[in-house]
mmCIF file with all atom_site columns, C-alpha atoms in Angstrom:
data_model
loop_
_atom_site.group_PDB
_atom_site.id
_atom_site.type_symbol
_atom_site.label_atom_id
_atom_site.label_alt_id
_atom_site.label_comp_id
_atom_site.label_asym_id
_atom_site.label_entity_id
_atom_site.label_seq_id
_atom_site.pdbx_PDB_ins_code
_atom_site.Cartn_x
_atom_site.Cartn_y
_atom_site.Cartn_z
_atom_site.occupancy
_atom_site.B_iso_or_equiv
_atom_site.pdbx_formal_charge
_atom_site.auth_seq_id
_atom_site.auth_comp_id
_atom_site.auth_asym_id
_atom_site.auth_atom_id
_atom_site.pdbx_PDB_model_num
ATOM 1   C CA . UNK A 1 1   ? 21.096 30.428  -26.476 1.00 95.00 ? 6   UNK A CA 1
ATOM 2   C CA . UNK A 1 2   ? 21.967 28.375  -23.060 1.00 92.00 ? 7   UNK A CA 1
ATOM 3   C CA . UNK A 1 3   ? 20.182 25.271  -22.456 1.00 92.00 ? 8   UNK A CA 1
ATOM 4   C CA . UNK A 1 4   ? 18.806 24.959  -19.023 1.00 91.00 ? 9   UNK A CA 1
ATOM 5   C CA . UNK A 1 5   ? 17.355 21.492  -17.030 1.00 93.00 ? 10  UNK A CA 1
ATOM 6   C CA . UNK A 1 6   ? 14.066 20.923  -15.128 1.00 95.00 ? 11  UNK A CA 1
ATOM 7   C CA . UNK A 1 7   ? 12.505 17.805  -13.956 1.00 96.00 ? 12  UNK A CA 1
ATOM 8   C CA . UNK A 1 8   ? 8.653  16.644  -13.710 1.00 97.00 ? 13  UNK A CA 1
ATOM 9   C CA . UNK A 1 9   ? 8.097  15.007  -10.173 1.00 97.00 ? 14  UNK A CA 1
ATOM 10  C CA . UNK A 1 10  ? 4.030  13.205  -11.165 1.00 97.00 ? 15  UNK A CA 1
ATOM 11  C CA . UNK A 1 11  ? 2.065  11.055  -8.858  1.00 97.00 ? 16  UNK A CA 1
ATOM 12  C CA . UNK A 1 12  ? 0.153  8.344   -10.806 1.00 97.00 ? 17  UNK A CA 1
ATOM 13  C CA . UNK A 1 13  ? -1.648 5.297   -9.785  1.00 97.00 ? 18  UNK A CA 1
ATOM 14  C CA . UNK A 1 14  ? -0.584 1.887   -11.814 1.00 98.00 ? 19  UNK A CA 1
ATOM 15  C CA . UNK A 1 15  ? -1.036 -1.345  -11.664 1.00 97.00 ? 20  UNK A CA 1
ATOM 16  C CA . UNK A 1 16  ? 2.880  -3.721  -10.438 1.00 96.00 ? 21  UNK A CA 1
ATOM 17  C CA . UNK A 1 17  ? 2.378  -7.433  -10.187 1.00 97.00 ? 22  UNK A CA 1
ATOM 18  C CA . UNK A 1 18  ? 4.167  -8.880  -7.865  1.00 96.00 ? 23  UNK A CA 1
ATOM 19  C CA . UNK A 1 19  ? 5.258  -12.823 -8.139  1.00 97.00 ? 24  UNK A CA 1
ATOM 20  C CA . UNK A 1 20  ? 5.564  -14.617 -4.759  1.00 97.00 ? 25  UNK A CA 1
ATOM 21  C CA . UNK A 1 21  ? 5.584  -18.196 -3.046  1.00 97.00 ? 26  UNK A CA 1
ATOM 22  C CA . UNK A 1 22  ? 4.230  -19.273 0.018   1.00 97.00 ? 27  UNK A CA 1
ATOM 23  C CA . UNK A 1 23  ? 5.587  -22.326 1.941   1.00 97.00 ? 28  UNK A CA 1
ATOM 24  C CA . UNK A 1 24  ? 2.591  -23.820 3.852   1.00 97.00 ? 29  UNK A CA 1
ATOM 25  C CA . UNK A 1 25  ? 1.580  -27.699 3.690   1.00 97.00 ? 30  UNK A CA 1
ATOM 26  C CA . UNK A 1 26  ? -1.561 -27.480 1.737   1.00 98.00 ? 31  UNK A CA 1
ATOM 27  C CA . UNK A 1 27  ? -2.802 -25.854 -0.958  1.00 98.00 ? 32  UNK A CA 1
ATOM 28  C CA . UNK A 1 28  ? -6.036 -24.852 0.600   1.00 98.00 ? 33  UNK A CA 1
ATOM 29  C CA . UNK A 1 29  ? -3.657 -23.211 3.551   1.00 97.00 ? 34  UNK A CA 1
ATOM 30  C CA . UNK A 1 30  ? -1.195 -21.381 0.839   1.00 97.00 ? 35  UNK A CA 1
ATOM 31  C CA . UNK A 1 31  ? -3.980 -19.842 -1.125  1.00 97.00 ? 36  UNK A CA 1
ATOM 32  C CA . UNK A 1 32  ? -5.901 -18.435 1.936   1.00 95.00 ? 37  UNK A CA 1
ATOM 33  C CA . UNK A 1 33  ? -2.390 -17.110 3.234   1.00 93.00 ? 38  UNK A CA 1
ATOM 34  C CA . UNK A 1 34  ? -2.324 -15.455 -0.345  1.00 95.00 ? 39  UNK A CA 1
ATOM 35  C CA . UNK A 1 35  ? -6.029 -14.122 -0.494  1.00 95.00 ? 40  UNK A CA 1
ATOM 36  C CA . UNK A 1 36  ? -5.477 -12.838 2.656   1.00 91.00 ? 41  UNK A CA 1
ATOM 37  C CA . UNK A 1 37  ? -2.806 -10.326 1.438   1.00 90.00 ? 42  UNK A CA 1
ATOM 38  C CA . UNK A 1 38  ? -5.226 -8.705  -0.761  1.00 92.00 ? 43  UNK A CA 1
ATOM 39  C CA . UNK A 1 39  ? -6.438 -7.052  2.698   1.00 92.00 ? 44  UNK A CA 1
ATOM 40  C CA . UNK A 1 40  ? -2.943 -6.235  4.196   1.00 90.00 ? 45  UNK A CA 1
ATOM 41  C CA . UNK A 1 41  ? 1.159  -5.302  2.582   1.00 90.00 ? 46  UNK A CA 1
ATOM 42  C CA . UNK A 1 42  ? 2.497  -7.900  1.056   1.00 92.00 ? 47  UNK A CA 1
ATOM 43  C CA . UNK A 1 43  ? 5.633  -6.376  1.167   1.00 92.00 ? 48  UNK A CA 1
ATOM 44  C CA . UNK A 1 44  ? 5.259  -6.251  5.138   1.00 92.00 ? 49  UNK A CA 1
ATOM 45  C CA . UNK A 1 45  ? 3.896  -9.910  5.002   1.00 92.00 ? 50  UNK A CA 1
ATOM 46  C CA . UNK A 1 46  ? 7.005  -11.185 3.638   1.00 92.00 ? 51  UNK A CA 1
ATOM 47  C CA . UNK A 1 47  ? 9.303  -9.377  6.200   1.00 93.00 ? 52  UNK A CA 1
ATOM 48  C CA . UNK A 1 48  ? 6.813  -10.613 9.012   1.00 93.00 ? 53  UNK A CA 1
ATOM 49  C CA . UNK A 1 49  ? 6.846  -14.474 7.549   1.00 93.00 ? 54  UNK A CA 1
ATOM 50  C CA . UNK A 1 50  ? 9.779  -16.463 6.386   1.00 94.00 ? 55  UNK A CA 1
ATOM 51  C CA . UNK A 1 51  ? 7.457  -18.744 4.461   1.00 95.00 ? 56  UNK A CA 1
ATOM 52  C CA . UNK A 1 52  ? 6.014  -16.004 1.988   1.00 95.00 ? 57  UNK A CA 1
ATOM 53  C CA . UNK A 1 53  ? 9.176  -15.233 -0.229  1.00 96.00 ? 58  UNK A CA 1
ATOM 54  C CA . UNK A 1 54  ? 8.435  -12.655 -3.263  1.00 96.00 ? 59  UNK A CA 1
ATOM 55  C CA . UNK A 1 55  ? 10.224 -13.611 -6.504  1.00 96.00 ? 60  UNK A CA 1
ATOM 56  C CA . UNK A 1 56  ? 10.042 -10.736 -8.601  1.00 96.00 ? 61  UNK A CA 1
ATOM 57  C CA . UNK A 1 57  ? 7.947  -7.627  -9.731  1.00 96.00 ? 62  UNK A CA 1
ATOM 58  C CA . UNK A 1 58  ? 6.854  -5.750  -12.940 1.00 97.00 ? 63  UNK A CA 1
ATOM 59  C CA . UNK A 1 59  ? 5.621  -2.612  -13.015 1.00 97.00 ? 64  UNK A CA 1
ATOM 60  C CA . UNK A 1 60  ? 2.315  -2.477  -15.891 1.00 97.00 ? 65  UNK A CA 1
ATOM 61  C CA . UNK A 1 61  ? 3.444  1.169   -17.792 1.00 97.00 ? 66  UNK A CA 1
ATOM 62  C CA . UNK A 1 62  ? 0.458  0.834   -19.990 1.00 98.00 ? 67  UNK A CA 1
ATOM 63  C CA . UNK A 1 63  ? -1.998 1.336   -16.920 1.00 98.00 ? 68  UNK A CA 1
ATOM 64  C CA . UNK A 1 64  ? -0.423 4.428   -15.430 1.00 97.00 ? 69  UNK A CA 1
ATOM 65  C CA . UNK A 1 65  ? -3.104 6.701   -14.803 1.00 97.00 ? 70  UNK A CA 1
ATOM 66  C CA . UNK A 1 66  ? -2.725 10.425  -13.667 1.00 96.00 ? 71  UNK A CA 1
ATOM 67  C CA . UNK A 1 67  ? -3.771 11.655  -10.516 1.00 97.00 ? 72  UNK A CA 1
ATOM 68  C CA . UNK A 1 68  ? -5.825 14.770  -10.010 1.00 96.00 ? 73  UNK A CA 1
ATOM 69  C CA . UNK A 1 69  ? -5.429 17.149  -7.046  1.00 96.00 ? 74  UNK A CA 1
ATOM 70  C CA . UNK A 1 70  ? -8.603 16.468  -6.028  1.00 95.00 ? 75  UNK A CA 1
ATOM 71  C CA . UNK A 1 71  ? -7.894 13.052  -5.695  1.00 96.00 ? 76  UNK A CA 1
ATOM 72  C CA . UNK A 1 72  ? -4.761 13.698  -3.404  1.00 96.00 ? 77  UNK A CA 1
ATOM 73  C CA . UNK A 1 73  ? -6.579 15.509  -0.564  1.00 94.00 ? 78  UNK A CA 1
ATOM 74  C CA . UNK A 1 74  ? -6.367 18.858  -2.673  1.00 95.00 ? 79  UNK A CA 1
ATOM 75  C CA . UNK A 1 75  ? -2.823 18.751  -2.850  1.00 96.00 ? 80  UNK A CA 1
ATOM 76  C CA . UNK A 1 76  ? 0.008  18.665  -5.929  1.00 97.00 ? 81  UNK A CA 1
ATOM 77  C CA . UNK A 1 77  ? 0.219  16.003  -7.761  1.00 97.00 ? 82  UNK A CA 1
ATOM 78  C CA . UNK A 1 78  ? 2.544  17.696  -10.334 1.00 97.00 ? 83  UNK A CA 1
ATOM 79  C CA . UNK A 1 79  ? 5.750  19.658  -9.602  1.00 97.00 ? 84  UNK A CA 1
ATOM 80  C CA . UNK A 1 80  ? 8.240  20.785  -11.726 1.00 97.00 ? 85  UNK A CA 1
ATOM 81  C CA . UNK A 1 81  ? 12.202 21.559  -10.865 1.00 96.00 ? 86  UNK A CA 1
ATOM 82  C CA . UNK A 1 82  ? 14.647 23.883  -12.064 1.00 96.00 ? 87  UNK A CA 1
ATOM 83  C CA . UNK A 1 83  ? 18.296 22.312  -12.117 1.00 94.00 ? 88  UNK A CA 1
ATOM 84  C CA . UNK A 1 84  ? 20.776 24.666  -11.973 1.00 87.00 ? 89  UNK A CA 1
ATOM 85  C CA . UNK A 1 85  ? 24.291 22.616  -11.183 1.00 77.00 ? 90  UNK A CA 1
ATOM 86  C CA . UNK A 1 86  ? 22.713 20.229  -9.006  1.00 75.00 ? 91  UNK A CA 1
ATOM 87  C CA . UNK A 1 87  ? 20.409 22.263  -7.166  1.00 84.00 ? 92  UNK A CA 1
ATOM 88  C CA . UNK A 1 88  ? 16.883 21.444  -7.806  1.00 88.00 ? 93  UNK A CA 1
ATOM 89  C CA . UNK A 1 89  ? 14.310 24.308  -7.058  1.00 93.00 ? 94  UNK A CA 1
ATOM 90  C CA . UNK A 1 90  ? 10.722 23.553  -7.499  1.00 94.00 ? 95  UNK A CA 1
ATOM 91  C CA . UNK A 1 91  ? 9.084  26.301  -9.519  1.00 95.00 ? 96  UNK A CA 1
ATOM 92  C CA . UNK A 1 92  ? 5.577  25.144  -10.290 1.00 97.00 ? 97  UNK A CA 1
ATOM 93  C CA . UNK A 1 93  ? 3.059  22.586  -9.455  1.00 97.00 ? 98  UNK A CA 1
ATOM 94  C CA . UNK A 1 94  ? -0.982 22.172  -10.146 1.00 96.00 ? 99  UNK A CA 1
ATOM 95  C CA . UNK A 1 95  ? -1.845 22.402  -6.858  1.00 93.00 ? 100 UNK A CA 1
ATOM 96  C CA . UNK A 1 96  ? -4.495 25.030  -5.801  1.00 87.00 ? 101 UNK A CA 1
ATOM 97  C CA . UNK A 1 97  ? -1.966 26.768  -3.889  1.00 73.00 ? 102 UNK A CA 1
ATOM 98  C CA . UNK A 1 98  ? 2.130  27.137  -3.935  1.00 58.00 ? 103 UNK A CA 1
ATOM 99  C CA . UNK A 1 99  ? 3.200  23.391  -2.197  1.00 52.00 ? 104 UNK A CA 1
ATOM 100 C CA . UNK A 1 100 ? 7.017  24.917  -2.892  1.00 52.00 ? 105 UNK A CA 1
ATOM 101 C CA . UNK A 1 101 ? 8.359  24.410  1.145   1.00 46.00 ? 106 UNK A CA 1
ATOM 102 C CA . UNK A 1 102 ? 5.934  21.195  1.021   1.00 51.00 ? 107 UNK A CA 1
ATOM 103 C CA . UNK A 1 103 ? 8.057  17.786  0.771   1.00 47.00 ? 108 UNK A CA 1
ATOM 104 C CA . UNK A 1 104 ? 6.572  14.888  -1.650  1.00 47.00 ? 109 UNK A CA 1
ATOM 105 C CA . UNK A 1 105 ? 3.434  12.416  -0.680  1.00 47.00 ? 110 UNK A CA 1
#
């Protein structure tokens, strides 16, 4: 019997924390920098501002949670690949219809 390779591509929602400083001369003026990023990227924040500088990040496993097609606009949220000698073909997803000439959201 030949063994043969797929892949699972799944879009999930989880929780990542991400640790980060903020250079500002107060308190009061670093923590309303900080609240303000729950309303914006912090990611793009730090590139925009020298003085916000992120440290590290963990990604939370335990609070992955799947993600329906319904809750992705109708569309896939599950694919699977066939890999055949490094070409990957995508021969199934959960989508209500075939996604297969579709690229990833």
């Amino acid at each position: 019997m030949t063994k043969y390779r797929f892949y699972e591509d799944r879009k999930v929602a989880v929780w990542e924390r991400i640790y980060f400083s903020i250079e500002a001369a107060t308190i009061e003026e670093a923590e309303a920098k900080a609240a303000a990023m729950a309303h914006t990227s912090l990611y793009a924040a730090a590139c925009d501002d020298a003085a916000i500088e992120i440290e590290e990040s963990e990604t939370h496993y335990e609070t992955i949670q799947e993600i329906a097609p319904s809750e992705n606009e109708g569309r896939a949220t599950v694919r699977i690949h066939s890999v055949d000698d490094d070409n990957y073909r995508m021969i199934a997803d959960n989508g209500p219809t075939s996604e297969t000439n579709e690229t990833l959201n």
